[in-house]
mmCIF file of N, CA and C in Angstrom:
data_model
loop_
_atom_site.group_PDB
_atom_site.id
_atom_site.type_symbol
_atom_site.label_atom_id
_atom_site.label_comp_id
_atom_site.label_asym_id
_atom_site.label_seq_id
_atom_site.Cartn_x
_atom_site.Cartn_y
_atom_site.Cartn_z
ATOM 1 N N MET A 1 0.844 -1.177 0.000
ATOM 2 C CA MET A 1 0.000 0.000 0.000
ATOM 3 C C MET A 1 0.886 1.236 0.000
ATOM 4 N N PRO A 2 0.710 2.146 -0.934
ATOM 5 C CA PRO A 2 1.549 3.339 -0.986
ATOM 6 C C PRO A 2 1.256 4.269 0.185
ATOM 7 N N PHE A 3 2.262 5.031 0.562
ATOM 8 C CA PHE A 3 2.151 5.986 1.661
ATOM 9 C C PHE A 3 1.463 7.243 1.141
ATOM 10 N N ASN A 4 0.346 7.625 1.762
ATOM 11 C CA ASN A 4 -0.384 8.838 1.368
ATOM 12 C C ASN A 4 -0.008 9.969 2.306
ATOM 13 N N ILE A 5 0.569 11.008 1.748
ATOM 14 C CA ILE A 5 0.953 12.160 2.554
ATOM 15 C C ILE A 5 -0.242 13.098 2.655
ATOM 16 N N PRO A 6 -0.651 13.464 3.894
ATOM 17 C CA PRO A 6 -1.802 14.361 4.071
ATOM 18 C C PRO A 6 -1.562 15.736 3.454
ATOM 19 N N ALA A 7 -2.653 16.406 3.123
ATOM 20 C CA ALA A 7 -2.570 17.736 2.511
ATOM 21 C C ALA A 7 -1.906 18.750 3.435
ATOM 22 N N SER A 8 -1.953 18.519 4.754
ATOM 23 C CA SER A 8 -1.362 19.477 5.696
ATOM 24 C C SER A 8 0.148 19.315 5.847
ATOM 25 N N ALA A 9 0.749 18.382 5.116
ATOM 26 C CA ALA A 9 2.183 18.108 5.252
ATOM 27 C C ALA A 9 3.026 19.325 4.885
ATOM 28 N N LEU A 10 4.053 19.560 5.710
ATOM 29 C CA LEU A 10 5.022 20.623 5.457
ATOM 30 C C LEU A 10 6.428 20.081 5.662
ATOM 31 N N PRO A 11 7.402 20.607 4.916
ATOM 32 C CA PRO A 11 8.794 20.201 5.159
ATOM 33 C C PRO A 11 9.247 20.712 6.524
ATOM 34 N N LEU A 12 10.292 20.092 7.054
ATOM 35 C CA LEU A 12 10.804 20.516 8.353
ATOM 36 C C LEU A 12 11.443 21.893 8.274
ATOM 37 N N THR A 13 11.291 22.626 9.370
ATOM 38 C CA THR A 13 11.917 23.943 9.508
ATOM 39 C C THR A 13 13.107 23.815 10.453
ATOM 40 N N ALA A 14 13.845 24.883 10.597
ATOM 41 C CA ALA A 14 14.965 24.886 11.544
ATOM 42 C C ALA A 14 14.457 24.652 12.968
ATOM 43 N N SER A 15 13.312 25.228 13.323
ATOM 44 C CA SER A 15 12.791 25.012 14.676
ATOM 45 C C SER A 15 12.290 23.582 14.862
ATOM 46 N N ASP A 16 11.814 22.933 13.780
ATOM 47 C CA ASP A 16 11.447 21.514 13.859
ATOM 48 C C ASP A 16 12.688 20.678 14.169
ATOM 49 N N ARG A 17 13.776 20.973 13.496
ATOM 50 C CA ARG A 17 15.022 20.229 13.727
ATOM 51 C C ARG A 17 15.552 20.474 15.142
ATOM 52 N N GLU A 18 15.370 21.693 15.643
ATOM 53 C CA GLU A 18 15.764 21.999 17.020
ATOM 54 C C GLU A 18 14.948 21.155 18.006
ATOM 55 N N LEU A 19 13.660 20.995 17.741
ATOM 56 C CA LEU A 19 12.797 20.182 18.604
ATOM 57 C C LEU A 19 13.216 18.713 18.566
ATOM 58 N N ILE A 20 13.544 18.218 17.373
ATOM 59 C CA ILE A 20 14.031 16.836 17.236
ATOM 60 C C ILE A 20 15.305 16.651 18.058
ATOM 61 N N ASN A 21 16.243 17.590 17.957
ATOM 62 C CA ASN A 21 17.496 17.486 18.703
ATOM 63 C C ASN A 21 17.268 17.541 20.212
ATOM 64 N N PHE A 22 16.313 18.348 20.644
ATOM 65 C CA PHE A 22 15.977 18.436 22.069
ATOM 66 C C PHE A 22 15.454 17.086 22.565
ATOM 67 N N ALA A 23 14.568 16.469 21.796
ATOM 68 C CA ALA A 23 14.047 15.143 22.163
ATOM 69 C C ALA A 23 15.164 14.107 22.167
ATOM 70 N N ARG A 24 16.030 14.161 21.166
ATOM 71 C CA ARG A 24 17.138 13.206 21.068
ATOM 72 C C ARG A 24 18.088 13.346 22.255
ATOM 73 N N LYS A 25 18.435 14.577 22.616
ATOM 74 C CA LYS A 25 19.332 14.791 23.762
ATOM 75 C C LYS A 25 18.688 14.289 25.050
ATOM 76 N N THR A 26 17.386 14.478 25.171
ATOM 77 C CA THR A 26 16.689 14.020 26.377
ATOM 78 C C THR A 26 16.761 12.511 26.515
ATOM 79 N N ILE A 27 16.421 11.766 25.473
ATOM 80 C CA ILE A 27 16.436 10.305 25.607
ATOM 81 C C ILE A 27 17.863 9.771 25.684
ATOM 82 N N ASP A 28 18.791 10.398 24.969
ATOM 83 C CA ASP A 28 20.181 9.938 25.056
ATOM 84 C C ASP A 28 20.735 10.098 26.469
ATOM 85 N N ALA A 29 20.286 11.134 27.180
ATOM 86 C CA ALA A 29 20.767 11.380 28.541
ATOM 87 C C ALA A 29 20.063 10.514 29.578
ATOM 88 N N THR A 30 18.903 9.958 29.237
ATOM 89 C CA THR A 30 18.106 9.278 30.258
ATOM 90 C C THR A 30 17.794 7.817 29.976
ATOM 91 N N THR A 31 18.122 7.304 28.795
ATOM 92 C CA THR A 31 17.797 5.911 28.499
ATOM 93 C C THR A 31 18.499 4.981 29.476
ATOM 94 N N ASP A 32 17.830 3.896 29.794
ATOM 95 C CA ASP A 32 18.410 2.906 30.695
ATOM 96 C C ASP A 32 18.824 1.644 29.957
ATOM 97 N N ALA A 33 18.772 1.697 28.631
ATOM 98 C CA ALA A 33 19.046 0.511 27.822
ATOM 99 C C ALA A 33 20.351 0.675 27.056
ATOM 100 N N GLY A 34 21.127 -0.409 27.027
ATOM 101 C CA GLY A 34 22.313 -0.427 26.187
ATOM 102 C C GLY A 34 21.908 -0.513 24.727
ATOM 103 N N ALA A 35 22.875 -0.410 23.838
ATOM 104 C CA ALA A 35 22.593 -0.357 22.399
ATOM 105 C C ALA A 35 21.786 -1.544 21.887
ATOM 106 N N ASP A 36 21.971 -2.704 22.432
ATOM 107 C CA ASP A 36 21.244 -3.894 21.973
ATOM 108 C C ASP A 36 20.327 -4.449 23.049
ATOM 109 N N GLN A 37 19.781 -3.570 23.877
ATOM 110 C CA GLN A 37 18.945 -4.001 24.996
ATOM 111 C C GLN A 37 17.579 -3.322 24.963
ATOM 112 N N ASP A 38 16.619 -4.019 25.550
ATOM 113 C CA ASP A 38 15.335 -3.388 25.841
ATOM 114 C C ASP A 38 15.503 -2.658 27.163
ATOM 115 N N GLY A 39 14.650 -1.685 27.385
ATOM 116 C CA GLY A 39 14.714 -0.957 28.645
ATOM 117 C C GLY A 39 13.355 -0.385 28.984
ATOM 118 N N ILE A 40 13.309 0.314 30.081
ATOM 119 C CA ILE A 40 12.072 0.962 30.512
ATOM 120 C C ILE A 40 11.916 2.310 29.816
ATOM 121 N N HIS A 41 13.039 2.974 29.549
ATOM 122 C CA HIS A 41 13.018 4.316 28.939
ATOM 123 C C HIS A 41 13.791 4.277 27.623
ATOM 124 N N THR A 42 13.081 4.118 26.508
ATOM 125 C CA THR A 42 13.728 3.966 25.200
ATOM 126 C C THR A 42 13.246 4.971 24.161
ATOM 127 N N MET A 43 12.249 5.767 24.523
ATOM 128 C CA MET A 43 11.717 6.774 23.602
ATOM 129 C C MET A 43 11.709 8.124 24.295
ATOM 130 N N GLY A 44 12.045 9.166 23.533
ATOM 131 C CA GLY A 44 11.970 10.535 24.027
ATOM 132 C C GLY A 44 11.032 11.324 23.149
ATOM 133 N N ALA A 45 10.438 12.345 23.716
ATOM 134 C CA ALA A 45 9.557 13.215 22.940
ATOM 135 C C ALA A 45 9.767 14.647 23.389
ATOM 136 N N ALA A 46 9.409 15.561 22.518
ATOM 137 C CA ALA A 46 9.475 16.981 22.847
ATOM 138 C C ALA A 46 8.282 17.684 22.225
ATOM 139 N N VAL A 47 7.809 18.692 22.926
ATOM 140 C CA VAL A 47 6.696 19.501 22.460
ATOM 141 C C VAL A 47 7.113 20.971 22.563
ATOM 142 N N ARG A 48 6.670 21.757 21.589
ATOM 143 C CA ARG A 48 6.972 23.194 21.590
ATOM 144 C C ARG A 48 5.685 23.959 21.871
ATOM 145 N N ALA A 49 5.791 24.935 22.750
ATOM 146 C CA ALA A 49 4.673 25.818 23.051
ATOM 147 C C ALA A 49 4.696 27.005 22.093
ATOM 148 N N ALA A 50 3.562 27.688 22.002
ATOM 149 C CA ALA A 50 3.454 28.843 21.110
ATOM 150 C C ALA A 50 4.462 29.937 21.471
ATOM 151 N N ASP A 51 4.858 30.012 22.743
ATOM 152 C CA ASP A 51 5.835 31.023 23.155
ATOM 153 C C ASP A 51 7.281 30.582 22.926
ATOM 154 N N GLY A 52 7.480 29.407 22.306
ATOM 155 C CA GLY A 52 8.814 28.919 21.971
ATOM 156 C C GLY A 52 9.435 27.979 22.983
ATOM 157 N N ARG A 53 8.866 27.886 24.185
ATOM 158 C CA ARG A 53 9.430 26.965 25.171
ATOM 159 C C ARG A 53 9.278 25.529 24.687
ATOM 160 N N MET A 54 10.255 24.691 25.063
ATOM 161 C CA MET A 54 10.213 23.276 24.712
ATOM 162 C C MET A 54 10.165 22.446 25.991
ATOM 163 N N PHE A 55 9.419 21.359 25.924
ATOM 164 C CA PHE A 55 9.261 20.451 27.055
ATOM 165 C C PHE A 55 9.514 19.039 26.554
ATOM 166 N N ALA A 56 10.158 18.245 27.398
ATOM 167 C CA ALA A 56 10.515 16.891 26.988
ATOM 168 C C ALA A 56 9.867 15.869 27.907
ATOM 169 N N GLY A 57 9.818 14.646 27.412
ATOM 170 C CA GLY A 57 9.341 13.519 28.194
ATOM 171 C C GLY A 57 9.983 12.252 27.677
ATOM 172 N N VAL A 58 10.003 11.240 28.520
ATOM 173 C CA VAL A 58 10.461 9.913 28.113
ATOM 174 C C VAL A 58 9.374 8.907 28.458
ATOM 175 N N ASN A 59 9.351 7.821 27.727
ATOM 176 C CA ASN A 59 8.359 6.786 27.988
ATOM 177 C C ASN A 59 8.691 6.011 29.245
ATOM 178 N N ILE A 60 7.709 5.292 29.727
ATOM 179 C CA ILE A 60 7.907 4.318 30.805
ATOM 180 C C ILE A 60 7.281 3.036 30.280
ATOM 181 N N TYR A 61 8.110 2.168 29.715
ATOM 182 C CA TYR A 61 7.594 0.929 29.145
ATOM 183 C C TYR A 61 7.092 0.013 30.255
ATOM 184 N N HIS A 62 5.921 -0.534 30.044
ATOM 185 C CA HIS A 62 5.363 -1.516 30.965
ATOM 186 C C HIS A 62 4.408 -2.393 30.178
ATOM 187 N N PHE A 63 4.319 -3.664 30.536
ATOM 188 C CA PHE A 63 3.471 -4.563 29.766
ATOM 189 C C PHE A 63 2.006 -4.147 29.787
ATOM 190 N N THR A 64 1.607 -3.300 30.735
ATOM 191 C CA THR A 64 0.227 -2.816 30.762
ATOM 192 C C THR A 64 0.017 -1.625 29.833
ATOM 193 N N GLY A 65 1.085 -1.155 29.216
ATOM 194 C CA GLY A 65 0.964 -0.066 28.254
ATOM 195 C C GLY A 65 1.422 1.277 28.759
ATOM 196 N N GLY A 66 2.180 1.327 29.835
ATOM 197 C CA GLY A 66 2.694 2.564 30.420
ATOM 198 C C GLY A 66 2.683 3.763 29.503
ATOM 199 N N PRO A 67 2.876 4.966 30.020
ATOM 200 C CA PRO A 67 2.753 6.163 29.201
ATOM 201 C C PRO A 67 3.842 6.282 28.140
ATOM 202 N N CYS A 68 3.416 6.698 26.967
ATOM 203 C CA CYS A 68 4.341 6.978 25.868
ATOM 204 C C CYS A 68 5.041 8.307 26.133
ATOM 205 N N ALA A 69 6.186 8.490 25.519
ATOM 206 C CA ALA A 69 6.967 9.716 25.699
ATOM 207 C C ALA A 69 6.180 10.948 25.274
ATOM 208 N N GLU A 70 5.380 10.825 24.217
ATOM 209 C CA GLU A 70 4.598 11.972 23.748
ATOM 210 C C GLU A 70 3.646 12.466 24.835
ATOM 211 N N LEU A 71 2.988 11.539 25.521
ATOM 212 C CA LEU A 71 2.030 11.920 26.559
ATOM 213 C C LEU A 71 2.732 12.533 27.762
ATOM 214 N N VAL A 72 3.908 12.014 28.094
ATOM 215 C CA VAL A 72 4.675 12.584 29.195
ATOM 216 C C VAL A 72 5.094 14.013 28.855
ATOM 217 N N ALA A 73 5.536 14.255 27.622
ATOM 218 C CA ALA A 73 5.930 15.606 27.203
ATOM 219 C C ALA A 73 4.724 16.559 27.225
ATOM 220 N N LEU A 74 3.566 16.090 26.771
ATOM 221 C CA LEU A 74 2.360 16.925 26.821
ATOM 222 C C LEU A 74 2.012 17.277 28.265
ATOM 223 N N GLY A 75 2.132 16.311 29.164
ATOM 224 C CA GLY A 75 1.854 16.572 30.575
ATOM 225 C C GLY A 75 2.848 17.542 31.184
ATOM 226 N N ALA A 76 4.119 17.418 30.826
ATOM 227 C CA ALA A 76 5.145 18.332 31.337
ATOM 228 C C ALA A 76 4.864 19.764 30.883
ATOM 229 N N ALA A 77 4.444 19.909 29.630
ATOM 230 C CA ALA A 77 4.124 21.246 29.121
ATOM 231 C C ALA A 77 2.954 21.848 29.892
ATOM 232 N N ARG A 78 1.924 21.060 30.089
ATOM 233 C CA ARG A 78 0.749 21.543 30.815
ATOM 234 C C ARG A 78 1.113 21.898 32.257
ATOM 235 N N ALA A 79 1.920 21.057 32.898
ATOM 236 C CA ALA A 79 2.322 21.315 34.281
ATOM 237 C C ALA A 79 3.101 22.622 34.402
ATOM 238 N N ALA A 80 3.787 23.020 33.344
ATOM 239 C CA ALA A 80 4.562 24.266 33.342
ATOM 240 C C ALA A 80 3.725 25.460 32.888
ATOM 241 N N GLY A 81 2.442 25.233 32.612
ATOM 242 C CA GLY A 81 1.564 26.335 32.230
ATOM 243 C C GLY A 81 1.489 26.618 30.747
ATOM 244 N N ALA A 82 2.070 25.766 29.926
ATOM 245 C CA ALA A 82 2.007 25.963 28.469
ATOM 246 C C ALA A 82 0.658 25.447 27.967
ATOM 247 N N LEU A 83 -0.197 26.354 27.565
ATOM 248 C CA LEU A 83 -1.546 25.980 27.156
ATOM 249 C C LEU A 83 -1.710 25.881 25.654
ATOM 250 N N GLN A 84 -0.888 26.579 24.904
ATOM 251 C CA GLN A 84 -0.948 26.525 23.439
ATOM 252 C C GLN A 84 0.295 25.813 22.937
ATOM 253 N N LEU A 85 0.087 24.632 22.357
ATOM 254 C CA LEU A 85 1.192 23.819 21.869
ATOM 255 C C LEU A 85 1.157 23.783 20.351
ATOM 256 N N THR A 86 2.337 23.842 19.730
ATOM 257 C CA THR A 86 2.383 23.949 18.275
ATOM 258 C C THR A 86 2.985 22.737 17.574
ATOM 259 N N HIS A 87 3.966 22.066 18.190
ATOM 260 C CA HIS A 87 4.679 20.967 17.527
ATOM 261 C C HIS A 87 5.023 19.868 18.521
ATOM 262 N N LEU A 88 5.080 18.637 18.017
ATOM 263 C CA LEU A 88 5.433 17.480 18.834
ATOM 264 C C LEU A 88 6.248 16.505 17.994
ATOM 265 N N VAL A 89 7.226 15.858 18.641
ATOM 266 C CA VAL A 89 8.025 14.832 17.966
ATOM 267 C C VAL A 89 8.434 13.768 18.972
ATOM 268 N N ALA A 90 8.599 12.550 18.504
ATOM 269 C CA ALA A 90 9.152 11.454 19.305
ATOM 270 C C ALA A 90 10.353 10.883 18.569
ATOM 271 N N VAL A 91 11.348 10.441 19.341
ATOM 272 C CA VAL A 91 12.547 9.831 18.772
ATOM 273 C C VAL A 91 12.912 8.606 19.599
ATOM 274 N N GLY A 92 13.598 7.668 18.955
ATOM 275 C CA GLY A 92 14.078 6.482 19.654
ATOM 276 C C GLY A 92 15.468 6.702 20.223
ATOM 277 N N ASN A 93 15.780 5.937 21.258
ATOM 278 C CA ASN A 93 17.118 6.029 21.850
ATOM 279 C C ASN A 93 18.167 5.482 20.879
ATOM 280 N N HIS A 94 19.416 5.745 21.198
ATOM 281 C CA HIS A 94 20.561 5.249 20.421
ATOM 282 C C HIS A 94 20.488 5.639 18.944
ATOM 283 N N GLY A 95 20.025 6.861 18.679
ATOM 284 C CA GLY A 95 20.027 7.375 17.316
ATOM 285 C C GLY A 95 19.031 6.735 16.371
ATOM 286 N N ARG A 96 17.962 6.126 16.896
ATOM 287 C CA ARG A 96 16.981 5.466 16.031
ATOM 288 C C ARG A 96 16.109 6.447 15.263
ATOM 289 N N GLY A 97 16.247 7.740 15.506
ATOM 290 C CA GLY A 97 15.565 8.745 14.713
ATOM 291 C C GLY A 97 14.120 8.985 15.099
ATOM 292 N N VAL A 98 13.452 9.791 14.271
ATOM 293 C CA VAL A 98 12.052 10.158 14.484
ATOM 294 C C VAL A 98 11.188 8.909 14.407
ATOM 295 N N LYS A 99 10.257 8.804 15.353
ATOM 296 C CA LYS A 99 9.320 7.683 15.399
ATOM 297 C C LYS A 99 7.899 8.228 15.357
ATOM 298 N N ASN A 100 7.057 7.576 14.603
ATOM 299 C CA ASN A 100 5.669 8.018 14.464
ATOM 300 C C ASN A 100 4.856 7.602 15.680
ATOM 301 N N PRO A 101 3.867 8.413 16.071
ATOM 302 C CA PRO A 101 3.086 8.089 17.263
ATOM 303 C C PRO A 101 2.239 6.833 17.075
ATOM 304 N N CYS A 102 2.040 6.119 18.184
ATOM 305 C CA CYS A 102 1.209 4.919 18.177
ATOM 306 C C CYS A 102 -0.270 5.314 18.057
ATOM 307 N N GLY A 103 -1.120 4.331 17.932
ATOM 308 C CA GLY A 103 -2.547 4.583 17.769
ATOM 309 C C GLY A 103 -3.166 5.304 18.945
ATOM 310 N N LYS A 104 -2.789 4.924 20.175
ATOM 311 C CA LYS A 104 -3.321 5.597 21.365
ATOM 312 C C LYS A 104 -2.945 7.068 21.339
ATOM 313 N N ASP A 105 -1.683 7.373 21.039
ATOM 314 C CA ASP A 105 -1.239 8.762 20.980
ATOM 315 C C ASP A 105 -1.966 9.521 19.877
ATOM 316 N N ARG A 106 -2.155 8.902 18.735
ATOM 317 C CA ARG A 106 -2.865 9.556 17.636
ATOM 318 C C ARG A 106 -4.286 9.915 18.034
ATOM 319 N N GLN A 107 -4.951 9.005 18.739
ATOM 320 C CA GLN A 107 -6.327 9.292 19.163
ATOM 321 C C GLN A 107 -6.356 10.435 20.177
ATOM 322 N N ILE A 108 -5.426 10.433 21.123
ATOM 323 C CA ILE A 108 -5.365 11.508 22.114
ATOM 324 C C ILE A 108 -5.060 12.837 21.438
ATOM 325 N N LEU A 109 -4.106 12.841 20.508
ATOM 326 C CA LEU A 109 -3.785 14.073 19.786
ATOM 327 C C LEU A 109 -4.978 14.567 18.984
ATOM 328 N N ALA A 110 -5.675 13.671 18.318
ATOM 329 C CA ALA A 110 -6.853 14.061 17.529
ATOM 330 C C ALA A 110 -7.947 14.624 18.430
ATOM 331 N N ASP A 111 -8.105 14.057 19.632
ATOM 332 C CA ASP A 111 -9.149 14.511 20.550
ATOM 333 C C ASP A 111 -8.829 15.839 21.217
ATOM 334 N N TYR A 112 -7.589 16.018 21.667
ATOM 335 C CA TYR A 112 -7.257 17.170 22.499
ATOM 336 C C TYR A 112 -6.342 18.206 21.860
ATOM 337 N N TYR A 113 -5.594 17.828 20.845
ATOM 338 C CA TYR A 113 -4.640 18.740 20.201
ATOM 339 C C TYR A 113 -4.715 18.622 18.680
ATOM 340 N N PRO A 114 -5.887 18.745 18.068
ATOM 341 C CA PRO A 114 -6.001 18.493 16.629
ATOM 342 C C PRO A 114 -5.184 19.441 15.758
ATOM 343 N N SER A 115 -4.852 20.623 16.270
ATOM 344 C CA SER A 115 -4.101 21.575 15.443
ATOM 345 C C SER A 115 -2.600 21.577 15.718
ATOM 346 N N ILE A 116 -2.121 20.693 16.611
ATOM 347 C CA ILE A 116 -0.672 20.598 16.829
ATOM 348 C C ILE A 116 -0.043 19.928 15.600
ATOM 349 N N ARG A 117 1.132 20.377 15.225
ATOM 350 C CA ARG A 117 1.860 19.748 14.125
ATOM 351 C C ARG A 117 2.713 18.626 14.702
ATOM 352 N N VAL A 118 2.611 17.452 14.112
ATOM 353 C CA VAL A 118 3.339 16.276 14.563
ATOM 354 C C VAL A 118 4.394 15.941 13.515
ATOM 355 N N ILE A 119 5.622 15.808 13.964
ATOM 356 C CA ILE A 119 6.712 15.466 13.058
ATOM 357 C C ILE A 119 6.723 13.951 12.884
ATOM 358 N N LEU A 120 6.651 13.515 11.639
ATOM 359 C CA LEU A 120 6.589 12.098 11.287
ATOM 360 C C LEU A 120 7.795 11.707 10.449
ATOM 361 N N ASP A 121 8.073 10.422 10.439
ATOM 362 C CA ASP A 121 9.098 9.890 9.552
ATOM 363 C C ASP A 121 8.404 9.209 8.377
ATOM 364 N N ALA A 122 9.012 9.250 7.231
ATOM 365 C CA ALA A 122 8.494 8.603 6.026
ATOM 366 C C ALA A 122 9.680 8.194 5.161
ATOM 367 N N PRO A 123 9.448 7.340 4.185
ATOM 368 C CA PRO A 123 10.556 6.922 3.313
ATOM 369 C C PRO A 123 11.294 8.097 2.670
ATOM 370 N N GLU A 124 10.581 9.186 2.397
ATOM 371 C CA GLU A 124 11.204 10.364 1.781
ATOM 372 C C GLU A 124 11.885 11.267 2.793
ATOM 373 N N GLY A 125 11.747 10.948 4.077
ATOM 374 C CA GLY A 125 12.323 11.765 5.140
ATOM 375 C C GLY A 125 11.239 12.404 5.983
ATOM 376 N N PRO A 126 11.628 12.961 7.141
ATOM 377 C CA PRO A 126 10.648 13.524 8.060
ATOM 378 C C PRO A 126 9.952 14.761 7.502
ATOM 379 N N PHE A 127 8.722 14.966 7.979
ATOM 380 C CA PHE A 127 7.913 16.138 7.655
ATOM 381 C C PHE A 127 6.915 16.309 8.787
ATOM 382 N N SER A 128 6.134 17.384 8.785
ATOM 383 C CA SER A 128 5.129 17.568 9.831
ATOM 384 C C SER A 128 3.734 17.624 9.221
ATOM 385 N N VAL A 129 2.759 17.180 10.008
ATOM 386 C CA VAL A 129 1.352 17.234 9.617
ATOM 387 C C VAL A 129 0.522 17.667 10.820
ATOM 388 N N LEU A 130 -0.679 18.108 10.569
ATOM 389 C CA LEU A 130 -1.612 18.402 11.651
ATOM 390 C C LEU A 130 -2.067 17.090 12.290
ATOM 391 N N ALA A 131 -2.194 17.090 13.598
ATOM 392 C CA ALA A 131 -2.628 15.880 14.302
ATOM 393 C C ALA A 131 -3.990 15.409 13.805
ATOM 394 N N GLN A 132 -4.845 16.319 13.416
ATOM 395 C CA GLN A 132 -6.173 15.926 12.940
ATOM 396 C C GLN A 132 -6.103 15.064 11.685
ATOM 397 N N ASP A 133 -4.962 15.071 10.992
ATOM 398 C CA ASP A 133 -4.805 14.257 9.784
ATOM 399 C C ASP A 133 -4.171 12.892 10.052
ATOM 400 N N LEU A 134 -3.867 12.601 11.317
ATOM 401 C CA LEU A 134 -3.223 11.333 11.638
ATOM 402 C C LEU A 134 -4.181 10.150 11.611
ATOM 403 N N LEU A 135 -5.459 10.411 11.801
ATOM 404 C CA LEU A 135 -6.454 9.336 11.859
ATOM 405 C C LEU A 135 -7.635 9.655 10.948
ATOM 406 N N PRO A 136 -7.521 9.383 9.670
ATOM 407 C CA PRO A 136 -8.682 9.606 8.812
ATOM 408 C C PRO A 136 -9.853 8.754 9.318
ATOM 409 N N LEU A 137 -11.028 9.319 9.332
ATOM 410 C CA LEU A 137 -12.251 8.633 9.761
ATOM 411 C C LEU A 137 -12.157 8.151 11.208
ATOM 412 N N ALA A 138 -11.465 8.908 12.052
ATOM 413 C CA ALA A 138 -11.259 8.527 13.449
ATOM 414 C C ALA A 138 -12.543 8.604 14.254
ATOM 415 N N PHE A 139 -12.564 7.888 15.349
ATOM 416 C CA PHE A 139 -13.609 8.014 16.354
ATOM 417 C C PHE A 139 -13.552 9.438 16.887
ATOM 418 N N ASP A 140 -14.686 10.105 16.992
ATOM 419 C CA ASP A 140 -14.739 11.489 17.481
ATOM 420 C C ASP A 140 -15.226 11.489 18.920
ATOM 421 N N HIS A 141 -14.295 11.508 19.854
ATOM 422 C CA HIS A 141 -14.587 11.469 21.271
ATOM 423 C C HIS A 141 -15.496 12.632 21.693
ATOM 424 N N ARG A 142 -15.228 13.823 21.197
ATOM 425 C CA ARG A 142 -16.012 14.998 21.579
ATOM 426 C C ARG A 142 -17.465 14.881 21.150
ATOM 427 N N ALA A 143 -17.707 14.271 20.008
ATOM 428 C CA ALA A 143 -19.083 14.142 19.516
ATOM 429 C C ALA A 143 -19.906 13.180 20.364
ATOM 430 N N GLU A 144 -19.240 12.325 21.134
ATOM 431 C CA GLU A 144 -19.931 11.343 21.949
ATOM 432 C C GLU A 144 -20.220 11.814 23.374
ATOM 433 N N GLN A 145 -19.725 13.006 23.707
ATOM 434 C CA GLN A 145 -19.939 13.529 25.072
ATOM 435 C C GLN A 145 -21.324 14.136 25.200
ATOM 436 N N VAL A 146 -21.945 13.934 26.349
ATOM 437 C CA VAL A 146 -23.287 14.443 26.605
ATOM 438 C C VAL A 146 -23.235 15.907 26.947
#
């Protein structure tokens, strides 16, 4: 199946690359896994606020589905008072590069942050898209609320 790039796709900017590097430095400094090992902390994420501040998070792997790095970074931003978020990225430890969000993260982003730009990896290289484009025909959580 060919990869369909959403209409909201944009090439990376210098600030996108800065966010990727911030996430990479965070996971490289905090991973608990050796190069050929599994660990509890193997993914890093970073989110940028509208005022330019960046916040990072790392995952906590657990067989029950522990929090993904993206969700930890979103929580860190909120805890610091950042209410308007513009960009998000996740990266793997040991230089594994940009990683696309899992289904749970995509649903949360679509529900609560549909206008945040998410940096994705693709065969042609990384780019950013609006979170609302991550799940075509997604379940609409807001429409189901009473």
